[in-house]
Amino acid sequence: MTKLGCKVSTCAYNCRDLCSRNSILVDGHRASQSKQTHCSSFAPKDHSVSNSVGCGSPEAETDVSCKAANCAFNSDGICSAREITVAVCGCSDPCCSAETACASFRRSR
């Protein structure tokens, strides 16, 4: 399992910069750099009084499935990094998964 930090404050699963999901999917099959990846598990925060997802309890470690075939940490579709961070990509307030990125992506050689 991977320690998963989350810098995407607009994600419903972000709870104190940790992810409250027990698993996520990082996508970017043809990615050659971080900004070409994204967190497919992103869900926009509902800013109404009741958030259907809620903060819950952030997970210290999370199962991370990975479709970024060119990432050095991708081991048969599972992230082998001890720690990763999901970050914003190109905008300050992402509203969809395409505006997120795996900041820990490293191109395999």
Coordinates of C-alpha atoms in Angstrom, one line a residue:
M1 CA 0.0 0.0 0.0
T2 CA 1.1 3.6 -0.7
K3 CA 1.0 6.6 1.5
L4 CA -1.2 9.0 -0.5
G5 CA -1.1 12.7 -0.1
C6 CA -3.7 14.8 -1.8
K7 CA -3.2 18.5 -2.7
V8 CA -6.5 18.7 -4.6
S9 CA -8.7 20.7 -2.2
T10 CA -11.7 20.5 -4.4
C11 CA -11.9 16.7 -4.2
A12 CA -14.6 15.3 -2.0
Y13 CA -12.2 12.7 -0.7
N14 CA -9.5 15.1 0.4
C15 CA -9.4 15.2 4.2
R16 CA -6.6 17.2 5.7
D17 CA -4.4 16.6 2.6
L18 CA -4.9 12.9 2.8
C19 CA -7.3 10.7 0.7
S20 CA -10.3 9.2 2.5
R21 CA -10.8 6.5 -0.1
N22 CA -9.2 3.0 0.5
S23 CA -8.2 2.8 -3.2
I24 CA -7.7 5.1 -6.2
L25 CA -6.9 4.7 -9.9
V26 CA -4.1 6.8 -11.5
D27 CA -4.7 7.0 -15.3
G28 CA -2.5 8.1 -18.1
H29 CA -1.7 5.1 -20.2
R30 CA 0.6 7.0 -22.6
A31 CA 1.9 9.5 -20.1
S32 CA 5.6 10.5 -20.4
Q33 CA 5.3 13.2 -17.7
S34 CA 3.3 13.9 -14.6
K35 CA 0.9 16.4 -16.2
Q36 CA -0.3 13.7 -18.5
T37 CA -1.6 11.6 -15.6
H38 CA -4.7 12.1 -13.6
C39 CA -6.6 10.7 -10.6
S40 CA -9.6 8.9 -12.1
S41 CA -11.1 8.6 -8.6
F42 CA -11.5 12.4 -8.2
A43 CA -15.0 13.5 -7.2
P44 CA -15.8 17.2 -7.0
K45 CA -16.8 18.5 -3.6
D46 CA -20.4 19.3 -3.1
H47 CA -20.3 22.8 -1.5
S48 CA -23.9 22.5 -0.2
V49 CA -24.6 22.0 3.5
S50 CA -24.6 18.2 3.2
N51 CA -21.8 16.5 1.3
S52 CA -22.8 13.0 0.2
V53 CA -19.2 11.8 0.4
G54 CA -18.1 13.5 3.6
C55 CA -14.6 13.8 4.9
G56 CA -14.7 10.4 6.6
S57 CA -11.4 9.2 8.0
P58 CA -8.3 9.7 5.9
E59 CA -6.4 6.6 5.1
A60 CA -2.8 6.5 6.1
E61 CA -2.1 4.1 3.2
T62 CA -4.2 3.5 0.1
D63 CA -4.2 0.9 -2.7
V64 CA -3.2 2.7 -5.8
S65 CA -4.0 1.1 -9.2
C66 CA -1.9 2.6 -12.0
K67 CA -2.5 2.7 -15.7
A68 CA 0.5 5.0 -16.4
A69 CA 2.4 2.3 -18.3
N70 CA 5.6 4.5 -18.6
C71 CA 5.9 5.2 -14.8
A72 CA 8.9 3.7 -13.1
F73 CA 6.6 2.9 -10.1
N74 CA 4.0 0.9 -12.1
S75 CA 4.4 -2.7 -11.2
D76 CA 1.8 -4.7 -13.2
G77 CA -0.8 -2.1 -12.7
I78 CA -0.1 -1.4 -9.1
C79 CA 1.8 1.6 -7.8
S80 CA 5.0 0.4 -6.0
A81 CA 6.0 3.8 -4.6
R82 CA 6.0 4.1 -0.9
E83 CA 4.5 7.6 -1.1
I84 CA 2.8 9.6 -3.8
T85 CA 1.0 12.9 -4.0
V86 CA -2.0 13.8 -6.2
A87 CA -1.8 17.5 -7.2
V88 CA -3.5 20.0 -9.3
C89 CA -2.5 20.3 -13.0
G90 CA -2.9 23.6 -14.7
C91 CA -5.6 25.3 -12.6
S92 CA -6.0 26.2 -9.0
D93 CA -9.5 24.7 -8.5
P94 CA -9.9 21.4 -10.4
C95 CA -13.5 20.4 -11.2
C96 CA -12.7 17.2 -13.1
S97 CA -10.2 14.4 -12.9
A98 CA -8.3 15.7 -16.0
E99 CA -7.2 18.7 -14.0
T100 CA -5.4 16.5 -11.4
A101 CA -2.0 14.7 -11.8
C102 CA 0.2 12.2 -10.0
A103 CA 3.0 14.5 -8.9
S104 CA 5.1 11.5 -8.1
F105 CA 5.2 10.1 -11.7
R106 CA 8.7 9.2 -12.8
R107 CA 9.3 8.1 -16.4
S108 CA 10.8 4.6 -16.6
R109 CA 14.0 4.2 -18.6

